[in-house]
mmCIF file of C-alpha atoms and ligand atoms in Angstrom:
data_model
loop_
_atom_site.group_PDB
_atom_site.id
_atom_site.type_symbol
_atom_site.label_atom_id
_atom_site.label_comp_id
_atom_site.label_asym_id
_atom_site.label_seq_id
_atom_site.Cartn_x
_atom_site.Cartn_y
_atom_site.Cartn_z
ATOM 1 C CA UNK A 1 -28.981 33.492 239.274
ATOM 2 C CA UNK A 2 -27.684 37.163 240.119
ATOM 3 C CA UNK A 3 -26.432 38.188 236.538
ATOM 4 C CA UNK A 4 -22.935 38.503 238.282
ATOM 5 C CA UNK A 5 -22.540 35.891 240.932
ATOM 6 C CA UNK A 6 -19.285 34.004 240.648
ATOM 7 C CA UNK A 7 -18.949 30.402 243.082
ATOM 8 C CA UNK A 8 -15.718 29.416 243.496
ATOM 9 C CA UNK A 9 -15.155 25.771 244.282
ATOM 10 C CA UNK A 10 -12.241 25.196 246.929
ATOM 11 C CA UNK A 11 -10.850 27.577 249.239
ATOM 12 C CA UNK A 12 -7.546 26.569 249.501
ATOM 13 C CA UNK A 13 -5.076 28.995 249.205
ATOM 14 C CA UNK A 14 -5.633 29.889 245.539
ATOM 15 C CA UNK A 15 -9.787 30.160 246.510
ATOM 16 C CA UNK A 16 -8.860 32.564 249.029
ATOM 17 C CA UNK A 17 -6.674 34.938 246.832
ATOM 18 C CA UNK A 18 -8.888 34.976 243.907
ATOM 19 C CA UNK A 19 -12.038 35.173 246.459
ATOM 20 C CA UNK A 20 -9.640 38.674 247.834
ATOM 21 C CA UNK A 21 -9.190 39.501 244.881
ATOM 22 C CA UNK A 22 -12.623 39.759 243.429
ATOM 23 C CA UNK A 23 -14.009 40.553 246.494
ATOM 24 C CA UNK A 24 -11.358 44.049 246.272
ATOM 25 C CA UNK A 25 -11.772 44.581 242.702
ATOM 26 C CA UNK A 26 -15.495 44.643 243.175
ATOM 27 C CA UNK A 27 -16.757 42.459 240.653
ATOM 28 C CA UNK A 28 -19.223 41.133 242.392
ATOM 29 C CA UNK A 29 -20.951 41.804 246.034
ATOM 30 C CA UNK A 30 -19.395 39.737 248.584
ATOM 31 C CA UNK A 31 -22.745 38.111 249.060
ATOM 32 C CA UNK A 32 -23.032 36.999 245.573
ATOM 33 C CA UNK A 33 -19.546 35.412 246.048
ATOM 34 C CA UNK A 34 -20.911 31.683 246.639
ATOM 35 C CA UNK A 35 -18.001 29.297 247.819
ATOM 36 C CA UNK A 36 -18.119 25.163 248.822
ATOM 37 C CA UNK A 37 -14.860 23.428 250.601
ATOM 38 C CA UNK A 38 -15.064 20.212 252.180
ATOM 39 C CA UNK A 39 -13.432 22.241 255.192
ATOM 40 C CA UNK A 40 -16.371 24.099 256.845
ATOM 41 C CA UNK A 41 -13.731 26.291 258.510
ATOM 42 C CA UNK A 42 -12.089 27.571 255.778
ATOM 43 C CA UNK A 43 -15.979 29.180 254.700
ATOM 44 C CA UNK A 44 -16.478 30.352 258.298
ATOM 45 C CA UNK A 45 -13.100 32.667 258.418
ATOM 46 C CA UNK A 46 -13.780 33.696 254.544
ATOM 47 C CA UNK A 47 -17.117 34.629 255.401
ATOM 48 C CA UNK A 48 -15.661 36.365 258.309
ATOM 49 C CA UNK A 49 -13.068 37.948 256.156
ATOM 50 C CA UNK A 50 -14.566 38.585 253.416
ATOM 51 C CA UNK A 51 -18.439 38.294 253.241
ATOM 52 C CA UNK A 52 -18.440 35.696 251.123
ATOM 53 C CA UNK A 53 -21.604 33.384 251.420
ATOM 54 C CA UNK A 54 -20.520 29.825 251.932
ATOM 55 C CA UNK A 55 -22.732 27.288 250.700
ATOM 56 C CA UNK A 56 -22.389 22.819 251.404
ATOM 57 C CA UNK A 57 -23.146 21.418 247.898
ATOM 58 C CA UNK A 58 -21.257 22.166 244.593
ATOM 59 C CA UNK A 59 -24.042 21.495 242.337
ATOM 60 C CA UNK A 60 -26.305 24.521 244.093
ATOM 61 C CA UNK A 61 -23.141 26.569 243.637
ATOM 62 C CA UNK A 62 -23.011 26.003 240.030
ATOM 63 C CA UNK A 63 -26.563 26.401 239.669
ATOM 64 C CA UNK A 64 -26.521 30.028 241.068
ATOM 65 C CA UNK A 65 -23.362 31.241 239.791
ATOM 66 C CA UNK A 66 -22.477 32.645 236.617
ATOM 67 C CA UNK A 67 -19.004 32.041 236.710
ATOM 68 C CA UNK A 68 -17.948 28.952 238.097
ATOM 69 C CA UNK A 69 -14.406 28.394 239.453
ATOM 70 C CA UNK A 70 -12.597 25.237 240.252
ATOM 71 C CA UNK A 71 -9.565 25.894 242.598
ATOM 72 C CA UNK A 72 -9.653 22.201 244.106
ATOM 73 C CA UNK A 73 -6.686 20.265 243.362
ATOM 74 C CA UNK A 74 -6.041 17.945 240.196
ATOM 75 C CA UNK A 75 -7.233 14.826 241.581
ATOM 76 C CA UNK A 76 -10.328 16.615 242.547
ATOM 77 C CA UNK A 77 -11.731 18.239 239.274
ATOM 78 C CA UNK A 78 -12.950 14.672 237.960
ATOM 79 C CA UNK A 79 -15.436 13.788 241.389
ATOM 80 C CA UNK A 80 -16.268 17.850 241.376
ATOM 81 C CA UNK A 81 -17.420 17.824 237.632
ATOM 82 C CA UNK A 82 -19.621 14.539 238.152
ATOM 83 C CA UNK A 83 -21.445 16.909 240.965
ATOM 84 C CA UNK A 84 -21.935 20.015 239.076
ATOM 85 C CA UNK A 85 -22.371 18.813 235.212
ATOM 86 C CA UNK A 86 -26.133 18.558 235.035
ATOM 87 C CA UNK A 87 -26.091 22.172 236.155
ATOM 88 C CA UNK A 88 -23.979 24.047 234.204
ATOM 89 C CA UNK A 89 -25.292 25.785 230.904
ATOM 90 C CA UNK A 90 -23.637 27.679 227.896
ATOM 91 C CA UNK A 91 -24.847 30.763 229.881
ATOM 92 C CA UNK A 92 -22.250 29.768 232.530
ATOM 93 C CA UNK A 93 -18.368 29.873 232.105
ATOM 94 C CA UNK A 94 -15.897 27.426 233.655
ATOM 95 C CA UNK A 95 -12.903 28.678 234.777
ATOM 96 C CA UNK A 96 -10.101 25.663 236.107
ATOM 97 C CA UNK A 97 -6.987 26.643 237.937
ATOM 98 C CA UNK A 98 -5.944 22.885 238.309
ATOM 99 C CA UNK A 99 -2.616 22.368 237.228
ATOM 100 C CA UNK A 100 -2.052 19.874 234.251
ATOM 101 C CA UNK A 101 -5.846 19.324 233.889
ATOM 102 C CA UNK A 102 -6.602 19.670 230.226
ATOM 103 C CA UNK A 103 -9.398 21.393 228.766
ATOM 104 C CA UNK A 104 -10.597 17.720 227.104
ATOM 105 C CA UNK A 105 -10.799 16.264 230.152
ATOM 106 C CA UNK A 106 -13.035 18.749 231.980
ATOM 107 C CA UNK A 107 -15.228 19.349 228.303
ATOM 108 C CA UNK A 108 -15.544 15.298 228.207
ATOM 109 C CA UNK A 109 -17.485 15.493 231.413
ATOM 110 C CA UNK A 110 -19.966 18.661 230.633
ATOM 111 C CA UNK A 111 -22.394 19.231 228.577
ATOM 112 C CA UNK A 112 -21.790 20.591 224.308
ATOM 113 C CA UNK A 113 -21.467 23.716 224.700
ATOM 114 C CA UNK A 114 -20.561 25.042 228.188
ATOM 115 C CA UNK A 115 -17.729 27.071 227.598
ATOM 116 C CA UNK A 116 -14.662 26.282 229.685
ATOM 117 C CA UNK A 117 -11.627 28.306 230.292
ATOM 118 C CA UNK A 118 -8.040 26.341 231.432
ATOM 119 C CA UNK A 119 -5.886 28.721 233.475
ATOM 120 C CA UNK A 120 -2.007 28.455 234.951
ATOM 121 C CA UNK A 121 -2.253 30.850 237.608
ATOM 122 C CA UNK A 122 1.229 31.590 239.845
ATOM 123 C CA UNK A 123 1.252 31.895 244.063
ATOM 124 C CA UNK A 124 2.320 35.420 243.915
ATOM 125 C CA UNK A 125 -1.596 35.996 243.151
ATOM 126 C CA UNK A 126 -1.958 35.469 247.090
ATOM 127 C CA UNK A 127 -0.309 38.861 247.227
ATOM 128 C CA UNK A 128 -1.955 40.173 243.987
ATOM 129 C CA UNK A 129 0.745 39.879 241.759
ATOM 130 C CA UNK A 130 0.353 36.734 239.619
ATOM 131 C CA UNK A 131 1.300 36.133 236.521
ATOM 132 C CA UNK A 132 -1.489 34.202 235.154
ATOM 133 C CA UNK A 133 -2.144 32.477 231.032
ATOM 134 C CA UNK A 134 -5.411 31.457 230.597
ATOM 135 C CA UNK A 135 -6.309 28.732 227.491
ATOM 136 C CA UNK A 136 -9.858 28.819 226.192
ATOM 137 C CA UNK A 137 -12.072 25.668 225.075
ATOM 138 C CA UNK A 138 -13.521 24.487 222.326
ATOM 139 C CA UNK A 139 -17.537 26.785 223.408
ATOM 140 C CA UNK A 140 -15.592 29.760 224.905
ATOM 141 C CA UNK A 141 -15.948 32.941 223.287
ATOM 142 C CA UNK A 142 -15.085 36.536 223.627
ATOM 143 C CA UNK A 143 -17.257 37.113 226.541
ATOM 144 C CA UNK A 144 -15.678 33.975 228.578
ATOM 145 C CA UNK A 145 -12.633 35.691 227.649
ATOM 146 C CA UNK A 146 -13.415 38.573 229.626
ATOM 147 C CA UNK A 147 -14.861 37.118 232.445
ATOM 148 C CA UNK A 148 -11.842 35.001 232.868
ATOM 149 C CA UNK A 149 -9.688 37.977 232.418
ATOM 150 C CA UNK A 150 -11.772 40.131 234.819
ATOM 151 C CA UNK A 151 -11.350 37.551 237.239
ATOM 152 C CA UNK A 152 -7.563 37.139 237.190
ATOM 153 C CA UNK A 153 -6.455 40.911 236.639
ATOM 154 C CA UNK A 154 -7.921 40.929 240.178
ATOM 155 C CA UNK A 155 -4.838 38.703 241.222
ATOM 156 C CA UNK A 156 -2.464 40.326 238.739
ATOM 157 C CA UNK A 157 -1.727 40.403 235.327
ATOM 158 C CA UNK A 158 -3.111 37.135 232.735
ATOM 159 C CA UNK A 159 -2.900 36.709 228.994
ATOM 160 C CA UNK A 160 -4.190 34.344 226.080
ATOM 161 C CA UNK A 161 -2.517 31.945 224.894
ATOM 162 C CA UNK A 162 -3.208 28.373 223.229
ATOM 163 C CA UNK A 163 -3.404 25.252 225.490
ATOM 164 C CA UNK A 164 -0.753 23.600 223.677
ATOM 165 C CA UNK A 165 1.725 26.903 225.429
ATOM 166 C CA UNK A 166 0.721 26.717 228.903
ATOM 167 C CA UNK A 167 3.534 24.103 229.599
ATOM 168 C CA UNK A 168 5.769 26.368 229.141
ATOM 169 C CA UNK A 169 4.011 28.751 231.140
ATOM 170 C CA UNK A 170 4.185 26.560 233.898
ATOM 171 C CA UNK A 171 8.158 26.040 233.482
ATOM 172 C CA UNK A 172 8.385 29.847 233.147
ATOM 173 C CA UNK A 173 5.747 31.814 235.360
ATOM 174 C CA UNK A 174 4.226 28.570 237.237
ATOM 175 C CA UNK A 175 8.060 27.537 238.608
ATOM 176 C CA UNK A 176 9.616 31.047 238.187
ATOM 177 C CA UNK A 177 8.658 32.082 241.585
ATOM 178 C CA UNK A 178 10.772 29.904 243.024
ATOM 179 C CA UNK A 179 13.288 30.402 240.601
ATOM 180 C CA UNK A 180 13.566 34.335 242.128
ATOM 181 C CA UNK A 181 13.653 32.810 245.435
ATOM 182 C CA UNK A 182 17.016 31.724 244.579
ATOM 183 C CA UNK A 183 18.498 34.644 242.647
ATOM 184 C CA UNK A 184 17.657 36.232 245.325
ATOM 185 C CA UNK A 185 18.751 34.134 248.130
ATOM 186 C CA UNK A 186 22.149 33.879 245.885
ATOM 187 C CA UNK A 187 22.544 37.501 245.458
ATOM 188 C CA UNK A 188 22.244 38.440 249.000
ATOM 189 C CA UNK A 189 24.675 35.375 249.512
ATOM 190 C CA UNK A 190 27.098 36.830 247.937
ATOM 191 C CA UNK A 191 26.632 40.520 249.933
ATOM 192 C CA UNK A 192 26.886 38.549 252.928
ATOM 193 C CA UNK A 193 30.003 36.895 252.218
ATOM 194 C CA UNK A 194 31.231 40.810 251.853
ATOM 195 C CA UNK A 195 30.034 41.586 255.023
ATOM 196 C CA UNK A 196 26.463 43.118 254.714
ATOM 197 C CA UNK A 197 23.912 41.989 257.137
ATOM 198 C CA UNK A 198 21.777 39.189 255.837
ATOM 199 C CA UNK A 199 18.071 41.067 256.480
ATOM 200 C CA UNK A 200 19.778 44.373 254.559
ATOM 201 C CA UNK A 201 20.859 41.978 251.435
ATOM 202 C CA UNK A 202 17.534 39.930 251.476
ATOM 203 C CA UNK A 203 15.637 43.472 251.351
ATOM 204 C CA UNK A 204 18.357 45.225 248.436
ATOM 205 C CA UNK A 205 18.309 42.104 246.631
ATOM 206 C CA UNK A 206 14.257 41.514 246.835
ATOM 207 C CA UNK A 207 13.440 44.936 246.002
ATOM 208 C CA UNK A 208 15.988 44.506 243.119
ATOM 209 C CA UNK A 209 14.445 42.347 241.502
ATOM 210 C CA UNK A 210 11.007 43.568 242.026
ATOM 211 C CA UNK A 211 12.402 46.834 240.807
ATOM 212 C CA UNK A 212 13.879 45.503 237.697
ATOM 213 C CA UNK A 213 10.729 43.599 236.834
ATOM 214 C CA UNK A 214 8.516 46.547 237.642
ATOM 215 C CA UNK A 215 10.715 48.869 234.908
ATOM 216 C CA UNK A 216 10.420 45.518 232.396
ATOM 217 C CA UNK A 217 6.632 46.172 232.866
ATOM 218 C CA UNK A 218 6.188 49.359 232.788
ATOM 219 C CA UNK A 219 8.113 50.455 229.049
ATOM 220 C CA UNK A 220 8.089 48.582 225.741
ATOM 221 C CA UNK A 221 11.938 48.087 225.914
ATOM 222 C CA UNK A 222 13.405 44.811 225.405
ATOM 223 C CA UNK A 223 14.912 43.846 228.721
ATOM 224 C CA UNK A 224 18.282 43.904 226.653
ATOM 225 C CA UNK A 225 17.718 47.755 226.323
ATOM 226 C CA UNK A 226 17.166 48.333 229.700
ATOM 227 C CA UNK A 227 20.400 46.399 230.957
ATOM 228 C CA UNK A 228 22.880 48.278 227.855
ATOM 229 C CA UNK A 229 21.473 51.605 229.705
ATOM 230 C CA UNK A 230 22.944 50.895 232.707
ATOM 231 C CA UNK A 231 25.874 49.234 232.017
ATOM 232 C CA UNK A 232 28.742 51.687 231.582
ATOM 233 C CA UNK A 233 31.574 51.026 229.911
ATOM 234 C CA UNK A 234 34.330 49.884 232.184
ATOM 235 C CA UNK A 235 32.117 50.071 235.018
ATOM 236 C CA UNK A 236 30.570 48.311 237.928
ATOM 237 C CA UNK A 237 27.727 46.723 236.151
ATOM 238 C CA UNK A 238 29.917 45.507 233.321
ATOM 239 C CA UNK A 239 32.373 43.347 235.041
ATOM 240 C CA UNK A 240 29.188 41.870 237.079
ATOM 241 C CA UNK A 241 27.441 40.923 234.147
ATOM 242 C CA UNK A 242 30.519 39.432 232.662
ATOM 243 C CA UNK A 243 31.185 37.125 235.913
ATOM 244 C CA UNK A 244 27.220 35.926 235.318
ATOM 245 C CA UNK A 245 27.904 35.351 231.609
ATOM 246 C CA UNK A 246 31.404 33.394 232.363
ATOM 247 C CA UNK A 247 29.289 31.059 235.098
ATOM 248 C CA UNK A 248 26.914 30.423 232.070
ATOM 249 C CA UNK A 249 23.529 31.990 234.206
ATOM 250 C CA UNK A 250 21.854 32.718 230.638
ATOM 251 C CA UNK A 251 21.580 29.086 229.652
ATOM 252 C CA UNK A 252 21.056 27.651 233.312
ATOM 253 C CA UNK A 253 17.826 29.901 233.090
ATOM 254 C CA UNK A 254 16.750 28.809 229.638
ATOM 255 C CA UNK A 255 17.284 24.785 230.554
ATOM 256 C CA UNK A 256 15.462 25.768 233.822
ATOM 257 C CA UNK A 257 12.733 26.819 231.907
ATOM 258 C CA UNK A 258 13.252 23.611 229.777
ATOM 259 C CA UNK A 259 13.166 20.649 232.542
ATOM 260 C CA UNK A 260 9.829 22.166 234.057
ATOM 261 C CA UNK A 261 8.494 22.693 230.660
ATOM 262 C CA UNK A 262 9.443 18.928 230.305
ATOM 263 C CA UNK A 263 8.166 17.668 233.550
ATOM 264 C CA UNK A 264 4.869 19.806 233.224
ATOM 265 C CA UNK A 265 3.979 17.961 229.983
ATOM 266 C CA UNK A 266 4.732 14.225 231.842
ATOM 267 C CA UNK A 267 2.995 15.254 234.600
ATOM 268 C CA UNK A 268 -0.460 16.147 232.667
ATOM 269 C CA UNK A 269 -0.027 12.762 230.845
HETATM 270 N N1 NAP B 1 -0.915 27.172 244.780
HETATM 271 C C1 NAP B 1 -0.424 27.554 243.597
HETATM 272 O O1 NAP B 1 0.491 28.328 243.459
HETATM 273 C C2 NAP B 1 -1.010 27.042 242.321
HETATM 274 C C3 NAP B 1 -0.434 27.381 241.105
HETATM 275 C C4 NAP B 1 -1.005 26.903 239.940
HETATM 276 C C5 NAP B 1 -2.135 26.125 240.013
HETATM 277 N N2 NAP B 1 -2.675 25.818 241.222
HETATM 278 C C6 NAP B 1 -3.855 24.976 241.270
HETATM 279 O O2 NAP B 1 -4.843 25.567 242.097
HETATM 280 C C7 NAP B 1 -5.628 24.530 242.645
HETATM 281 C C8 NAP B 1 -5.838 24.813 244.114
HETATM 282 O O3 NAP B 1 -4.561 24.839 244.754
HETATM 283 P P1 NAP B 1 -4.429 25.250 246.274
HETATM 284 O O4 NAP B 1 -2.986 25.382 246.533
HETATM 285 O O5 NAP B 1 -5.351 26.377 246.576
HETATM 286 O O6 NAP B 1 -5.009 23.900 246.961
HETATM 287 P P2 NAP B 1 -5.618 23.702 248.410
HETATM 288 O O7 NAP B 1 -5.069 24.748 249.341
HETATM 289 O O8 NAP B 1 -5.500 22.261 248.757
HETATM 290 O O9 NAP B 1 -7.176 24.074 248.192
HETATM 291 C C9 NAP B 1 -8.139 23.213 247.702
HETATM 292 C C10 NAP B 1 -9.301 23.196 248.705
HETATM 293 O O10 NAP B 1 -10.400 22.486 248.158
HETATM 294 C C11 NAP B 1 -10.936 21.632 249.152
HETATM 295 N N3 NAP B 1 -11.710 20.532 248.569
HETATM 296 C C12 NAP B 1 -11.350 19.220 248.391
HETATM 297 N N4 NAP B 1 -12.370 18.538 247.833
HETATM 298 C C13 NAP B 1 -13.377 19.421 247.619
HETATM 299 C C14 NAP B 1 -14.694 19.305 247.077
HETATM 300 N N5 NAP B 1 -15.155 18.142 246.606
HETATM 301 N N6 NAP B 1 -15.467 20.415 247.010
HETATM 302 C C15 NAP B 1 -15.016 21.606 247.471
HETATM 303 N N7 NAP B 1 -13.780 21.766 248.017
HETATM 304 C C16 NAP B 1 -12.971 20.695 248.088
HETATM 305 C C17 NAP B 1 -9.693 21.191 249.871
HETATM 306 O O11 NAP B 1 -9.972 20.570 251.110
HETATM 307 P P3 NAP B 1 -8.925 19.393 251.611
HETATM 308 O O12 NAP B 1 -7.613 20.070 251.810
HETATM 309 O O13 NAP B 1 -9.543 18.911 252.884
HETATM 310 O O14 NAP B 1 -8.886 18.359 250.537
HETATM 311 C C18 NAP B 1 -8.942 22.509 250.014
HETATM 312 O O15 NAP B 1 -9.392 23.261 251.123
HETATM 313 C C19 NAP B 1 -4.912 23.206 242.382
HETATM 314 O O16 NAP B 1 -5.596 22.480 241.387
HETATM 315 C C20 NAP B 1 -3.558 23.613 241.867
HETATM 316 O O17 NAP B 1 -3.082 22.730 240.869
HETATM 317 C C21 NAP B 1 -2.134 26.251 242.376
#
């Protein structure tokens, strides 16, 4: 196998943005990019795109690819790990996207030792800024670490944490998304309903947000800090953060968090 070639299994639309991804970063040459989808068109337009090389048959994926990814969905992983098992080594190093899939339940079905990484990756990674957590197995070390990490950085940002946390990453980065869809289709709401022009508040209020979170990002400040400096007293700021504390927004977030937290865990069951 090429010491770097990475197969990704499924090209959905989470194969396709980590394929982009990898393909930008450079980790690998395209051509040592190996991808399978039942969908022989998705492989023709990614080959196209991309210069991937697409190849029919998971198991000669695996067997040529250092890192193996499985972006098919849940159902999926079970039938795709009966294809590749006999192939994969503890040279190699799984990496799952599928959501709720446990890292039992794909080590149960490989051989000891082949070193598996779980991941809850987010859809902003189709625009390269995911918020990913990655979980290792029981035969992953440092070096699947990386890879993993190498691998999602490409997409956006990803950290370590325990399996037993990535529930809660799910009802906090894996739902979030949608959860800024609404803050900001409610901020620019309430523009509109003061007369701004809905495109102008969807922009102010989108940029807002992707403002605020790039400043969260980029210092070591609690967000807490960041919102006392620019909250004057008696000002502007202050009397809108006291209407969002009155409407109880702080604890609608948190259960938010909660119920998909909740569901995430039933879900996986
Ligand atoms: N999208 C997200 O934001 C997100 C977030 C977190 C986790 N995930 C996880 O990411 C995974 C992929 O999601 P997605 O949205 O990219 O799904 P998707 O668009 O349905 O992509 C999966 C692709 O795999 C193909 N496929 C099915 N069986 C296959 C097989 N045996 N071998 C190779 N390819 C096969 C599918 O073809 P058919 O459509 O014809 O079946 C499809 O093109 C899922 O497990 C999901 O839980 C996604």
């Amino acid at each position: 196998m090429p010491a770097k070639a990475i197969g990704i299994i499924g090209a959905g639309a989470m194969g396709e943005a980590l394929a982009t991804g990898i393909v930008r970063a450079g980790l690998v040459r395209p051509a040592d990019l190996y991808m399978t989808d039942v969908r022989r068109e998705r492989l023709d337009y990614l080959q196209t795109r991309l210069g991937i090389t697409p190849l029919t048959d998971n198991k000669q994926l695996a067997s040529i690819s250092r890192v193996v990814i499985l972006a098919v969905k849940p159902p999926v992983v079970g039938p795709v790990l009966g294809e590749v098992a006999s192939a994969l080594t503890p040279e190699h190093t799984v990496i799952s996207i599928a959501a709720g899939v446990t890292l039992a339940f794909i080590e149960q079905r490989l051989a000891p030792g082949v070193p598996v990484v779980r991941v809850m990756p987010n859809t902003p990674c189709l625009v390269g800024a995911g918020a990913s957590a990655f979980a290792l197995g029981r035969y992953a070390q440092a070096e699947d670490a990386a890879r993993a990490r190498e691998v999602l950085e490409a997409v956006g940002i990803a950290v370590e944490v325990p399996e037993e946390h990535l529930d809660i990453v799910t009802g906090l980065s894996g739902s979030g998304p949608a959860y800024a869809y609404l803050v900001i289709e409610a901020l620019s709401d309430g523009a509109v309903r003061l007369g701004l022009p809905r495109q102008v508040a969807v922009r102010l209020a989108a940029q807002t947000l992707y403002g605020a979170a790039k400043m969260v990002l980029s210092s070591e400040e609690h967000p807490a800090r960041l919102r006392d400096a620019v909250t004057t007293p008696g000002g502007t700021t202050a009397a809108g953060l006291f209407a969002l504390e009155e409407a109880g927004v702080r604890a609608a977030f948190a259960r938010a968090v909660e119920r998909a937290t909740r569901r995430a865990t039933e879900l996986s069951k």
